[in-house]
XYZ file of C-alpha atoms in Angstrom:
732
model
C 86.383 -79.961 56.601
C 86.222 -76.377 55.509
C 82.716 -75.958 53.761
C 80.142 -77.636 51.743
C 77.751 -76.511 48.894
C 74.453 -78.216 48.740
C 73.271 -79.043 45.045
C 69.734 -80.270 44.439
C 70.010 -82.801 41.706
C 67.225 -82.990 39.188
C 66.809 -84.781 35.808
C 68.063 -81.396 34.269
C 70.919 -80.910 36.690
C 72.611 -84.390 36.793
C 76.178 -85.281 37.457
C 77.484 -83.960 34.049
C 76.014 -80.648 34.656
C 77.246 -80.388 38.101
C 80.666 -81.275 36.744
C 80.581 -78.123 34.683
C 80.055 -76.093 37.971
C 83.128 -77.477 39.733
C 85.301 -74.667 38.468
C 83.138 -72.123 39.690
C 82.626 -73.638 43.098
C 86.291 -74.174 43.480
C 86.807 -70.366 42.713
C 84.049 -69.621 45.149
C 86.139 -71.300 47.786
C 84.014 -74.300 48.254
C 85.570 -77.258 50.104
C 83.054 -80.069 49.395
C 80.353 -80.644 47.012
C 77.172 -81.810 48.820
C 74.826 -83.669 46.826
C 71.028 -84.568 47.305
C 70.205 -88.332 47.269
C 71.730 -90.040 44.328
C 70.181 -93.608 44.310
C 67.353 -94.592 41.850
C 64.314 -92.682 42.561
C 60.805 -92.163 40.964
C 61.067 -90.955 37.468
C 61.134 -87.335 37.241
C 61.482 -86.754 40.999
C 62.925 -83.291 41.858
C 64.179 -84.242 45.281
C 65.210 -87.918 45.334
C 63.957 -88.878 48.611
C 61.527 -91.349 46.868
C 63.986 -94.204 46.412
C 62.952 -97.084 44.433
C 66.199 -99.081 44.231
C 69.058 -98.998 46.478
C 71.161 -101.068 44.167
C 71.544 -98.359 41.418
C 72.897 -94.901 41.140
C 70.032 -92.760 39.378
C 70.102 -93.222 35.874
C 68.522 -89.765 35.182
C 71.651 -88.249 36.654
C 73.936 -90.349 34.471
C 74.445 -93.259 36.458
C 77.655 -94.605 38.285
C 80.136 -93.598 35.553
C 78.899 -90.051 35.332
C 79.129 -89.864 39.126
C 82.686 -91.142 38.799
C 83.439 -88.566 36.318
C 82.047 -85.797 38.595
C 84.268 -87.063 41.649
C 87.447 -87.064 39.252
C 86.921 -83.301 38.858
C 88.589 -83.217 42.274
C 86.041 -81.495 44.501
C 85.119 -84.046 47.343
C 81.669 -85.294 47.433
C 79.157 -85.705 50.114
C 75.996 -87.472 49.405
C 72.435 -87.381 51.189
C 71.442 -90.932 52.031
C 67.818 -91.981 53.026
C 67.961 -94.998 55.529
C 64.368 -94.434 57.052
C 62.170 -95.001 53.973
C 61.728 -95.815 50.434
C 58.790 -95.123 48.047
C 55.511 -96.903 47.308
C 55.549 -96.021 43.575
C 53.009 -96.279 40.872
C 52.992 -98.799 39.536
C 54.077 -100.599 42.691
C 56.126 -103.007 40.652
C 58.895 -100.335 40.346
C 59.737 -101.311 43.929
C 60.939 -104.912 43.688
C 61.137 -105.523 47.512
C 57.749 -104.216 48.232
C 56.266 -106.131 45.215
C 57.711 -109.380 46.617
C 56.531 -108.634 50.174
C 52.959 -108.116 48.875
C 52.980 -110.807 46.581
C 54.338 -113.585 49.155
C 53.544 -111.989 52.436
C 55.286 -112.594 55.587
C 57.149 -115.592 54.121
C 58.941 -113.232 51.552
C 62.569 -112.516 52.225
C 61.589 -108.837 51.421
C 59.099 -108.877 54.165
C 61.845 -108.170 56.777
C 62.682 -104.921 54.999
C 59.285 -103.242 56.161
C 57.672 -102.434 59.459
C 54.132 -104.116 58.377
C 51.119 -105.570 59.966
C 49.588 -108.301 57.989
C 47.585 -108.117 55.902
C 48.865 -104.913 55.136
C 46.523 -102.010 54.708
C 47.260 -100.013 51.460
C 45.415 -96.599 51.306
C 44.902 -96.190 47.544
C 41.197 -96.454 46.978
C 39.262 -93.133 45.973
C 35.919 -92.400 47.431
C 34.261 -94.296 44.451
C 35.793 -98.043 44.957
C 35.149 -98.845 41.394
C 37.913 -99.351 38.900
C 39.527 -102.668 40.232
C 40.254 -105.004 37.364
C 42.208 -108.407 37.374
C 44.644 -108.643 34.761
C 46.330 -112.007 34.635
C 48.840 -112.242 37.700
C 48.194 -108.477 38.784
C 45.443 -106.417 40.192
C 45.064 -103.002 38.602
C 43.419 -99.888 40.018
C 44.147 -96.837 37.844
C 47.741 -96.284 37.818
C 48.145 -98.775 40.749
C 49.293 -102.275 40.119
C 49.450 -104.972 42.811
C 50.653 -108.582 42.650
C 48.216 -111.430 43.010
C 49.022 -114.087 45.473
C 50.024 -117.102 43.440
C 47.023 -119.618 43.318
C 44.460 -117.074 43.733
C 44.212 -115.617 40.123
C 40.938 -117.331 39.257
C 38.972 -116.521 42.277
C 35.863 -114.154 42.035
C 36.999 -110.606 42.805
C 35.661 -110.391 46.365
C 37.241 -113.655 47.286
C 40.376 -112.870 45.532
C 40.779 -109.389 47.374
C 40.048 -111.470 50.742
C 42.857 -113.891 49.857
C 45.735 -111.238 49.329
C 48.406 -110.263 51.838
C 47.046 -106.922 51.742
C 43.924 -105.153 51.633
C 43.205 -101.845 49.661
C 41.425 -99.122 51.889
C 40.418 -95.496 51.180
C 43.246 -93.112 50.687
C 42.319 -91.141 53.776
C 42.944 -94.193 56.153
C 46.328 -95.062 57.835
C 48.406 -97.589 56.188
C 49.283 -100.883 57.774
C 53.002 -99.972 57.711
C 55.248 -97.348 59.347
C 55.743 -94.424 56.837
C 57.635 -91.177 56.723
C 55.582 -88.710 58.626
C 52.055 -88.799 57.111
C 53.233 -89.668 53.634
C 51.797 -93.115 52.716
C 53.809 -93.167 49.527
C 57.022 -93.384 51.588
C 57.273 -96.761 53.346
C 59.444 -97.109 56.554
C 62.590 -99.520 56.332
C 63.849 -101.697 59.213
C 67.592 -100.895 58.717
C 68.049 -102.233 62.276
C 68.083 -105.683 60.491
C 71.591 -106.296 59.596
C 70.370 -107.787 56.156
C 68.360 -104.860 55.332
C 71.162 -102.454 56.335
C 73.530 -104.286 54.124
C 71.176 -104.538 51.103
C 70.134 -100.700 51.309
C 73.705 -99.401 51.929
C 75.722 -101.721 49.698
C 76.089 -99.311 46.672
C 76.479 -96.174 48.882
C 79.283 -97.665 51.015
C 80.924 -99.144 48.037
C 81.342 -95.628 46.604
C 82.583 -94.501 49.810
C 85.106 -97.231 49.915
C 86.127 -96.576 46.368
C 86.711 -92.686 47.156
C 83.940 -91.568 44.907
C 82.029 -90.306 47.770
C 83.817 -88.950 50.711
C 81.106 -88.327 53.269
C 77.316 -88.702 54.120
C 74.444 -86.835 55.217
C 71.792 -89.124 57.006
C 68.201 -88.028 56.449
C 65.644 -88.153 59.386
C 67.396 -90.535 61.700
C 64.680 -89.933 64.326
C 62.590 -92.213 62.211
C 64.685 -95.274 62.736
C 64.102 -97.813 65.458
C 67.646 -97.385 66.924
C 69.431 -94.277 65.673
C 72.486 -94.538 67.797
C 72.813 -98.158 66.831
C 72.326 -97.407 63.121
C 75.171 -94.758 63.346
C 77.355 -97.098 65.340
C 77.005 -99.609 62.279
C 77.529 -96.975 59.567
C 80.440 -95.013 61.080
C 83.086 -97.577 60.552
C 82.360 -97.420 56.870
C 82.690 -93.699 56.591
C 86.092 -92.116 57.445
C 84.860 -88.826 56.081
C 82.421 -86.625 57.424
C 79.170 -88.054 58.654
C 76.258 -85.520 59.495
C 72.620 -86.190 60.711
C 69.592 -84.330 59.823
C 68.384 -83.946 63.386
C 66.329 -81.191 64.483
C 67.415 -79.650 67.881
C 64.810 -77.447 69.802
C 66.310 -74.602 71.686
C 68.929 -75.830 74.232
C 68.644 -79.580 73.137
C 71.968 -81.188 72.062
C 72.845 -84.307 70.126
C 72.462 -87.525 72.471
C 75.836 -88.528 74.126
C 77.562 -91.359 72.220
C 76.221 -90.733 68.630
C 79.399 -91.543 66.224
C 78.823 -88.613 63.999
C 80.257 -85.170 63.284
C 77.188 -83.157 64.069
C 73.769 -82.028 62.567
C 72.908 -80.416 59.333
C 72.676 -76.852 61.114
C 69.082 -76.032 62.002
C 70.082 -75.203 65.605
C 72.667 -72.765 64.124
C 70.088 -71.152 61.691
C 67.638 -70.559 64.375
C 70.134 -68.975 66.827
C 71.667 -66.667 64.039
C 68.247 -65.456 62.969
C 67.312 -64.689 66.579
C 70.553 -62.658 66.842
C 69.183 -60.339 64.354
C 65.706 -59.916 65.879
C 64.954 -56.915 68.095
C 63.127 -58.421 71.253
C 61.692 -55.100 71.884
C 59.354 -55.492 68.985
C 57.680 -58.711 70.397
C 54.402 -57.202 72.032
C 53.657 -54.901 69.189
C 54.159 -57.608 66.583
C 52.201 -60.137 68.550
C 49.274 -57.419 68.972
C 49.313 -56.748 65.299
C 49.084 -60.538 64.579
C 46.364 -61.126 66.941
C 44.301 -58.201 65.756
C 44.491 -59.200 62.207
C 43.901 -62.892 62.652
C 41.911 -63.412 65.786
C 44.548 -66.164 66.856
C 45.509 -66.316 70.610
C 48.595 -64.242 71.619
C 50.095 -67.341 73.330
C 51.765 -69.866 71.101
C 51.783 -72.957 73.384
C 47.816 -73.511 73.136
C 48.128 -73.311 69.363
C 50.924 -75.713 69.262
C 49.125 -78.142 71.647
C 45.881 -78.074 69.631
C 47.809 -78.532 66.279
C 49.624 -81.603 67.799
C 46.263 -83.183 68.865
C 44.704 -82.090 65.371
C 47.342 -84.166 63.431
C 47.279 -87.092 65.728
C 43.452 -87.473 65.135
C 43.844 -86.482 61.357
C 47.042 -88.557 60.440
C 48.183 -90.881 63.018
C 45.150 -93.007 64.515
C 46.989 -96.103 63.021
C 50.355 -95.185 64.668
C 48.555 -94.723 67.974
C 46.658 -97.890 67.490
C 49.846 -99.756 67.158
C 51.399 -97.991 70.063
C 48.412 -98.759 72.338
C 48.539 -102.331 71.220
C 52.334 -102.478 72.305
C 51.456 -100.830 75.683
C 49.053 -103.624 76.258
C 46.103 -101.680 77.581
C 43.465 -100.109 75.532
C 42.445 -97.811 78.516
C 45.886 -95.998 77.938
C 44.957 -94.452 74.741
C 44.029 -91.109 75.936
C 47.042 -90.820 78.011
C 49.243 -91.961 75.206
C 47.811 -89.203 73.000
C 48.249 -86.614 75.567
C 52.035 -87.723 76.238
C 52.612 -87.455 72.485
C 51.059 -83.919 72.169
C 52.980 -82.815 75.237
C 56.446 -83.993 74.110
C 58.638 -80.800 73.628
C 61.199 -82.242 71.235
C 61.362 -84.713 68.409
C 62.647 -87.694 70.322
C 63.773 -88.560 73.890
C 66.163 -91.264 72.742
C 65.141 -94.233 75.183
C 66.372 -97.530 74.201
C 64.571 -100.744 75.043
C 66.234 -102.396 77.948
C 68.629 -99.649 78.921
C 68.480 -97.098 81.733
C 67.152 -93.894 80.078
C 69.741 -91.009 80.370
C 68.968 -88.201 82.674
C 68.226 -85.896 79.718
C 65.623 -88.488 78.402
C 63.983 -88.922 81.786
C 63.580 -85.087 82.193
C 62.036 -84.828 78.766
C 59.516 -87.700 79.418
C 58.781 -86.637 82.953
C 58.065 -83.133 81.851
C 55.700 -84.143 79.174
C 54.010 -86.483 81.584
C 53.458 -83.555 84.180
C 51.802 -81.461 81.292
C 49.890 -84.513 79.966
C 48.553 -85.226 83.401
C 46.655 -81.905 83.395
C 44.678 -83.098 80.477
C 44.322 -86.935 81.108
C 43.954 -89.334 84.097
C 47.070 -88.792 86.114
C 47.524 -92.329 86.992
C 47.096 -93.445 83.319
C 49.587 -90.819 82.287
C 52.197 -92.178 84.772
C 51.625 -95.685 83.639
C 52.135 -94.950 80.062
C 55.251 -92.768 80.798
C 56.704 -95.720 82.851
C 55.872 -98.113 79.945
C 57.532 -96.022 77.201
C 60.644 -95.819 79.187
C 60.901 -99.281 80.907
C 58.161 -101.398 79.139
C 58.253 -103.942 76.382
C 60.724 -103.080 73.493
C 58.020 -102.523 71.071
C 56.185 -100.013 73.300
C 59.411 -98.082 73.876
C 60.427 -98.153 70.194
C 57.030 -97.327 68.901
C 56.581 -94.235 71.148
C 60.006 -92.854 70.089
C 59.235 -93.476 66.272
C 55.894 -91.827 66.767
C 57.085 -88.724 68.572
C 59.137 -87.230 65.500
C 55.974 -87.466 63.068
C 53.598 -85.999 65.513
C 56.076 -83.140 66.223
C 56.953 -82.658 62.663
C 53.410 -82.509 61.255
C 52.014 -80.847 64.438
C 54.631 -78.143 64.832
C 56.492 -77.710 61.420
C 53.375 -78.438 59.224
C 50.682 -77.034 61.146
C 51.264 -74.773 64.183
C 54.018 -72.735 62.331
C 51.407 -71.986 59.759
C 48.997 -70.859 62.507
C 51.047 -68.749 64.688
C 53.290 -66.242 62.994
C 53.697 -62.882 64.504
C 57.188 -62.745 63.035
C 57.489 -65.542 60.288
C 61.241 -65.349 60.300
C 61.160 -67.255 63.596
C 58.867 -70.031 62.070
C 61.772 -72.185 60.849
C 62.146 -76.035 61.270
C 63.371 -76.325 64.830
C 62.389 -72.738 65.582
C 60.160 -71.408 68.386
C 58.306 -68.565 67.037
C 57.524 -67.154 70.561
C 61.309 -66.538 71.509
C 61.990 -62.937 69.878
C 65.693 -62.654 69.894
C 68.891 -63.572 71.672
C 71.676 -61.342 73.128
C 75.312 -61.441 71.958
C 76.093 -62.943 75.032
C 73.541 -65.947 74.541
C 74.915 -66.472 71.112
C 78.604 -66.502 72.110
C 77.494 -69.127 74.769
C 75.724 -71.271 72.004
C 78.975 -70.945 69.950
C 81.178 -72.006 72.671
C 79.174 -75.493 72.710
C 79.471 -76.079 69.102
C 81.676 -79.056 67.859
C 83.913 -77.782 65.076
C 82.634 -80.574 62.895
C 79.083 -79.893 62.968
C 77.473 -78.277 59.975
C 76.013 -74.857 60.046
C 73.524 -73.380 57.470
C 71.151 -70.646 56.791
C 69.044 -72.015 53.953
C 68.406 -75.604 52.906
C 65.960 -77.602 50.417
C 63.670 -77.836 53.471
C 63.666 -74.364 55.005
C 60.437 -72.594 54.960
C 61.755 -69.408 53.603
C 65.276 -68.520 52.506
C 67.858 -66.554 54.507
C 67.311 -63.411 52.494
C 63.549 -63.555 53.105
C 64.133 -63.802 56.809
C 66.715 -60.969 56.656
C 63.771 -58.704 55.479
C 61.225 -60.152 58.003
C 63.473 -59.612 61.085
C 63.545 -55.889 60.190
C 59.919 -55.897 61.207
C 60.854 -56.559 64.828
C 62.556 -52.939 64.515
C 59.786 -51.449 62.643
C 56.526 -52.798 64.346
C 54.753 -49.494 64.215
C 55.449 -48.861 60.721
C 54.517 -52.335 59.698
C 51.225 -52.188 61.467
C 50.252 -49.241 59.554
C 51.452 -50.727 56.210
C 49.741 -54.041 56.671
C 46.506 -52.228 58.059
C 46.329 -50.307 54.667
C 47.061 -53.285 52.597
C 44.496 -55.570 54.275
C 41.933 -52.873 54.267
C 42.143 -52.882 50.430
C 42.279 -56.684 49.688
C 41.176 -59.274 52.004
C 40.340 -63.117 51.946
C 40.787 -65.242 55.057
C 42.077 -63.566 58.285
C 43.845 -66.751 59.307
C 46.095 -66.521 56.127
C 46.022 -62.859 54.997
C 48.549 -61.783 57.556
C 51.017 -64.391 56.610
C 50.407 -63.519 53.053
C 51.387 -59.930 53.603
C 54.518 -60.813 55.414
C 55.354 -63.243 52.602
C 54.621 -60.768 49.723
C 56.746 -57.959 51.379
C 59.730 -60.350 52.041
C 59.802 -62.204 48.821
C 59.103 -59.162 46.620
C 59.037 -58.881 43.683
C 57.171 -62.256 43.145
C 54.850 -63.446 40.344
C 51.102 -64.205 41.177
C 51.880 -67.877 40.228
C 54.730 -68.248 42.984
C 52.741 -66.376 45.418
C 49.567 -68.403 44.846
C 51.598 -71.593 45.010
C 52.930 -70.623 48.567
C 49.549 -69.526 49.896
C 47.906 -72.828 48.662
C 50.693 -74.801 50.497
C 50.455 -72.602 53.684
C 46.638 -72.867 53.738
C 46.741 -76.698 53.578
C 49.510 -76.995 56.093
C 47.496 -74.702 58.522
C 44.414 -76.974 58.068
C 42.161 -74.322 59.280
C 40.067 -73.838 56.136
C 41.378 -76.389 53.830
C 44.008 -79.305 53.854
C 45.549 -81.758 51.616
C 43.117 -84.167 52.717
C 40.006 -82.036 52.417
C 40.416 -79.798 49.380
C 37.884 -76.957 48.767
C 38.115 -75.892 45.184
C 36.176 -72.602 45.758
C 38.359 -71.720 48.695
C 41.371 -72.523 46.666
C 40.147 -70.348 43.810
C 39.687 -67.564 46.357
C 43.478 -67.821 47.183
C 44.415 -67.277 43.582
C 42.121 -64.313 43.241
C 43.644 -62.835 46.426
C 47.069 -63.417 45.428
C 46.529 -61.640 42.031
C 44.596 -58.686 43.593
C 47.162 -58.134 46.259
C 49.923 -57.721 43.814
C 47.834 -55.596 41.353
C 46.111 -53.340 44.156
C 48.865 -53.108 46.736
C 52.108 -53.924 44.634
C 53.206 -50.396 44.365
C 52.797 -49.819 48.158
C 54.542 -53.245 49.131
C 57.466 -52.447 46.825
C 57.927 -49.020 48.510
C 57.708 -50.600 51.934
C 60.262 -53.353 50.838
C 62.526 -50.652 49.802
C 62.655 -49.043 52.994
C 63.173 -52.493 54.758
C 65.976 -53.407 52.344
C 68.075 -50.523 53.724
C 68.357 -52.652 56.989
C 67.752 -56.230 55.408
C 71.005 -55.840 53.443
C 72.710 -55.349 56.642
C 71.016 -58.346 58.289
C 71.760 -60.576 55.102
C 75.446 -59.678 55.097
C 75.766 -60.017 58.797
C 74.037 -63.518 59.124
C 76.091 -64.750 56.319
C 79.336 -63.647 57.939
C 78.360 -65.054 61.240
C 77.406 -68.494 59.626
C 80.444 -68.875 57.594
C 82.889 -67.844 60.236
C 81.421 -69.189 63.492
C 82.492 -72.774 64.752
C 81.327 -75.639 62.448
C 81.382 -76.331 58.785
C 79.327 -73.855 56.823
C 77.042 -75.110 54.153
C 75.829 -72.872 51.326
C 72.621 -73.834 49.727
C 72.684 -73.757 45.948
C 72.492 -70.082 44.711
C 72.583 -68.477 48.224
C 75.929 -66.893 47.728
C 74.023 -64.081 46.133
C 70.425 -62.817 47.391
C 67.716 -65.329 47.099
C 64.090 -64.652 47.954
C 62.701 -68.204 47.657
C 59.906 -69.695 49.768
C 59.281 -73.235 50.897
C 59.599 -76.237 48.632
C 59.274 -76.517 45.719
C 59.882 -72.753 45.370
C 63.462 -73.014 46.889
C 64.267 -75.988 44.484
C 63.989 -73.807 41.374
C 66.881 -73.742 38.746
C 69.862 -71.402 39.631
C 71.323 -69.075 37.139
C 75.144 -70.087 37.731
C 76.160 -68.431 34.599
C 75.013 -64.952 36.181
C 76.907 -65.946 39.399
C 79.974 -66.768 37.433
C 80.080 -63.454 35.882
C 79.455 -61.731 39.232
C 82.233 -63.516 40.753
C 84.504 -61.953 38.298
C 83.408 -58.562 39.022
C 81.317 -58.283 42.211
C 80.661 -54.659 42.350
C 78.874 -52.915 45.069
C 75.152 -54.212 44.662
C 73.763 -56.369 47.448
C 74.369 -59.358 45.277
C 77.786 -58.244 44.572
C 78.697 -57.695 48.296
C 77.035 -61.033 49.395
C 78.940 -62.870 46.788
C 82.358 -61.053 47.800
C 81.644 -61.751 51.467
C 80.847 -65.554 50.673
C 83.929 -66.252 48.574
C 86.200 -64.113 50.858
C 84.958 -66.202 53.864
C 85.068 -69.460 52.259
C 88.616 -69.108 50.923
C 89.576 -67.821 54.450
C 88.197 -70.890 56.048
C 90.664 -72.974 53.948
C 93.376 -71.219 55.634
C 91.867 -71.451 59.208
C 92.150 -74.350 61.501
C 88.749 -75.687 61.733
C 89.224 -76.157 65.468
C 90.327 -72.445 65.945
C 89.004 -71.367 69.367
C 85.788 -69.139 69.304
C 86.652 -66.058 71.244
C 83.877 -63.353 71.819
C 84.882 -59.786 71.400
C 82.728 -57.062 73.261
C 81.364 -54.877 70.577
C 78.009 -53.204 72.169
C 74.394 -53.724 71.523
C 74.526 -53.098 67.666
C 77.458 -55.439 66.730
C 78.452 -59.009 67.127
C 82.140 -59.736 66.835
C 84.353 -62.693 67.474
C 87.886 -64.006 66.924
C 88.664 -67.458 65.632
C 92.047 -68.001 67.319
C 94.709 -65.624 66.438
C 94.013 -65.622 62.755
C 90.443 -64.229 62.018
C 88.055 -61.757 63.345
C 84.659 -61.422 62.277
C 82.401 -58.378 62.893
C 78.785 -57.698 61.895
C 76.107 -54.956 62.434
C 73.066 -55.847 64.254
C 69.588 -54.161 64.697
C 70.409 -51.512 62.133
C 67.279 -49.489 62.159
C 67.726 -48.997 65.942
C 71.502 -48.133 65.110
C 70.069 -45.483 62.693
C 67.725 -44.006 65.159
C 70.517 -43.569 67.756
C 72.483 -41.523 65.378
C 75.173 -44.202 64.332
C 78.007 -45.670 65.805
C 79.211 -42.687 67.676
C 82.094 -43.569 70.047
C 81.536 -47.364 70.103
C 84.570 -49.252 69.457
C 86.185 -52.825 69.846
C 89.576 -53.988 70.940
C 91.058 -56.277 68.213
C 93.394 -59.005 69.419
C 97.066 -58.345 69.362
C 98.607 -58.069 65.874
C 98.245 -56.193 62.671
C 94.897 -57.016 60.910
C 93.854 -56.744 57.362
C 90.206 -56.374 56.462
C 89.654 -58.807 53.499
C 86.851 -56.861 52.156
C 88.332 -53.501 52.164
C 92.132 -54.071 52.235
C 92.344 -51.690 55.170
C 94.838 -52.348 57.915
C 93.795 -52.098 61.599
C 95.368 -52.574 64.995
C 94.395 -52.223 68.550
C 91.225 -50.321 69.597
C 89.190 -49.260 66.580
C 86.017 -47.237 66.247
C 83.278 -49.270 64.789
C 82.197 -46.374 62.670
C 85.505 -46.551 61.040
C 85.769 -50.148 60.726
C 82.210 -50.540 59.141
C 82.269 -47.499 57.125
C 82.335 -49.343 53.725
C 80.462 -52.415 54.581
C 78.336 -53.329 57.412
C 80.618 -56.315 58.111
C 84.160 -56.689 58.403
C 86.401 -59.851 57.991
C 89.974 -59.474 59.215
C 92.806 -61.782 58.964
C 96.238 -61.812 60.617
C 98.795 -63.306 58.432
C 100.707 -66.201 60.316
C 103.985 -64.456 60.303
C 102.563 -61.219 61.508
C 104.170 -59.902 64.580
C 101.849 -60.266 67.680
C-alpha cells in the first residue's frame, strides 16, 4: 500500500467520469483510488451515506457494470462502506426492509435489521398535525408514505393510527430506534446479527471476492454494538486494506485486537496541524478570543456544557433506553453526568468480558469527574453497571457515548470555543496549542505502516490550506488582534459568531458572499447559542446573510491585504504539512483536488466539483506558484512512496526549532520548515544545519546533490521543504 486518493462520487461524477481521471491519477503517483459509498442511496445524494438498498450498486453512478469498467482501468479500488445505518427515505417505501418492518411489526423478518422499540416512534409530524390521509393500503403525510397494518385499512383514522406497529410523533421528538447521531433519517442497523451482516454485505463482499474492489473503509464503527466482533467477521473476506473511521483523541490508540490496518487518519491530521502551531501565541489568542466573544478562556467548561446541552436536546430517548437497561430510574442523573464526562468516543467494554486496563481507566476517570456533579454513590453504581452489568446496559452506554461526544464536541463545543480555529478539527483539542518536534517524532514512532494518514477529508471542518493560513495567527497574535479589532469595529453582528467569521473570512479568502453565508449559517446552527437546526430564526439568519455581505464589501480590501501577508508564511506551512503527511509512517490519502491549494470549508462546501482539467495542465508544467509547488511536491512524494518500503523505519533527524526532519530507512529524507514567521524575525537560518544519513542524496524537488552536514539555509534556499532520495545502488 503506497497511497490513496479520495473521490466523492455524485450523480455528476460517477464511475465513467472517474474512469477518465485514472490516467491523471496514475501520473500523479496515486496508488489506490478511494471511493465514497457506492451502494444505492437516496436519489441525488451528494455523499452516499443514506443507503436505501444494500443489494445494488448505485444506478446514478452507472451501476455494477460501470464499476467493473472503472476497476478494469487498473488503479485498485478502495470503497467506503456504511455498516452502522441506512436511510429512512421519503417516501419510506424506498427502503424495503424498513417498509416490511413497519407494516408487519416484530414478526417481520426485516424487524431484526433495526434496533427498535415497538410500537416504534417516527418523528415526522409538523407542529400542525393535519395532513394525514389514508390512501388504500398506505398512510400519507405530505411526502411521507407509511404502510398500513394488514386488516386495519378500514378503521377510522384515530383507531387506525393506534393499531399500527408505529406511532407518528413530532419531528423534534426522539425516534423509537437507534439512529446515526441525532439524524432521525438514518436508522441504525443490527449488523451484529449474522443474517443482517450477510444481507447488508453480500454485494460489497462479492465485489471484493471478484477483485473489483480491493479494500474497504468502514464508516463509524463506534456506532456498532460490537465493533471488534464486526471486524473479526469482516476481515477474512477482505484480504486487501481495511481501515476504520475511528476518531482518536490525543494519546488514544486503537483497541488491541482490532483486525484492521488502522484508522482513516484524523489522529495524524491533528498532530501535523499542531506541529506548525507556535505555542507562544496561546495566551494572546485566547485573550483576543475572550475579549471579542465573552466566552470563558477555559475550554473544558464549554465542552461540558455543550455535551449536557445536546443530551437534553437530542438524546433524551437514548438516555431513557439506557436507564431502562440499567434497571433503576434513580440513576438517570448519574448516567447523564457519566456520558458528559466521557473523554473519548467509546471505552470498548464488551458484555461479559473483563474490561481492559485502558477501558477501566477511561470510565473510572469519567466517574470521578461525574461524581463532582451528581450523587457519588449513584455514579459509582452506574459506572459499575456499564462495565459489568446487563449486556444491554453495557452496549447501550457504549453506543450512546459516541453520538454524545460527536454532537457535543464536534458539532457544538468546537463552534463555541475557537481561539485558533485550525485546532478545531474532528478529534482535535482546541486548547492544545502546538507540539514539539520531539513529541511529533514520538507519535510517528508508534504509527503502524498500514494506517491511513490525511490532511483533508469530506468531513474536515476546514481544508488543510485553510488551516495552513490559520496557524500563522499563532505567530502573529498581535497583528491579528489589531486587524480583527478594526474589522469587528466596522461590521458586527453576534459576538459569539463574529470572531469565527473573521478567522474564516481571512483563511478562505477570496470567498463569495454565498459560500461565506452558507458556512456561517451552519456554524451558528451547530453552536446552538442563538439559533439551531431545531429552532430556526429567520430574522437572525437573514442577519447572518447581511453580515456576510457587509463584511466582504466593507472589510474585503483589508482582509485581502492581511491574507496576503499571512500567505508568505501559509505557503510554507502548506508545503511543510503536505510533505510531512506524505512521508511519515502510514498510507497517505489525498482528498480530491488537494494536490493543489484548496480553501474549502465544512461540508457541503468541501464537496464542490473539482477542476481536474486545470490540475492536468498544471501537472504537465507545475511552475513556481503555490499551486505548482504543492502539486510538484505531491506528485514527487507519491511517486517516491512507490519506491519506498512502506515499513521503512522512521528515523528522527535533529534540525532545530524551525525545521522538522526525518529519514525513512536509508532511502528517503524529508525536511520541512516550521514556524516561518518566527524564523524570519530571527533573521533566517543562520548556521542551523542538519546531518544527513550516510550516502549521497538527491533533492527530488531541485535536483541538487547533498551529503553529510548541510546548512539549512542552503538546503531550503529554493523551496521551504526538501525531499531527498538515496538511490539503492548509491555507496553509503
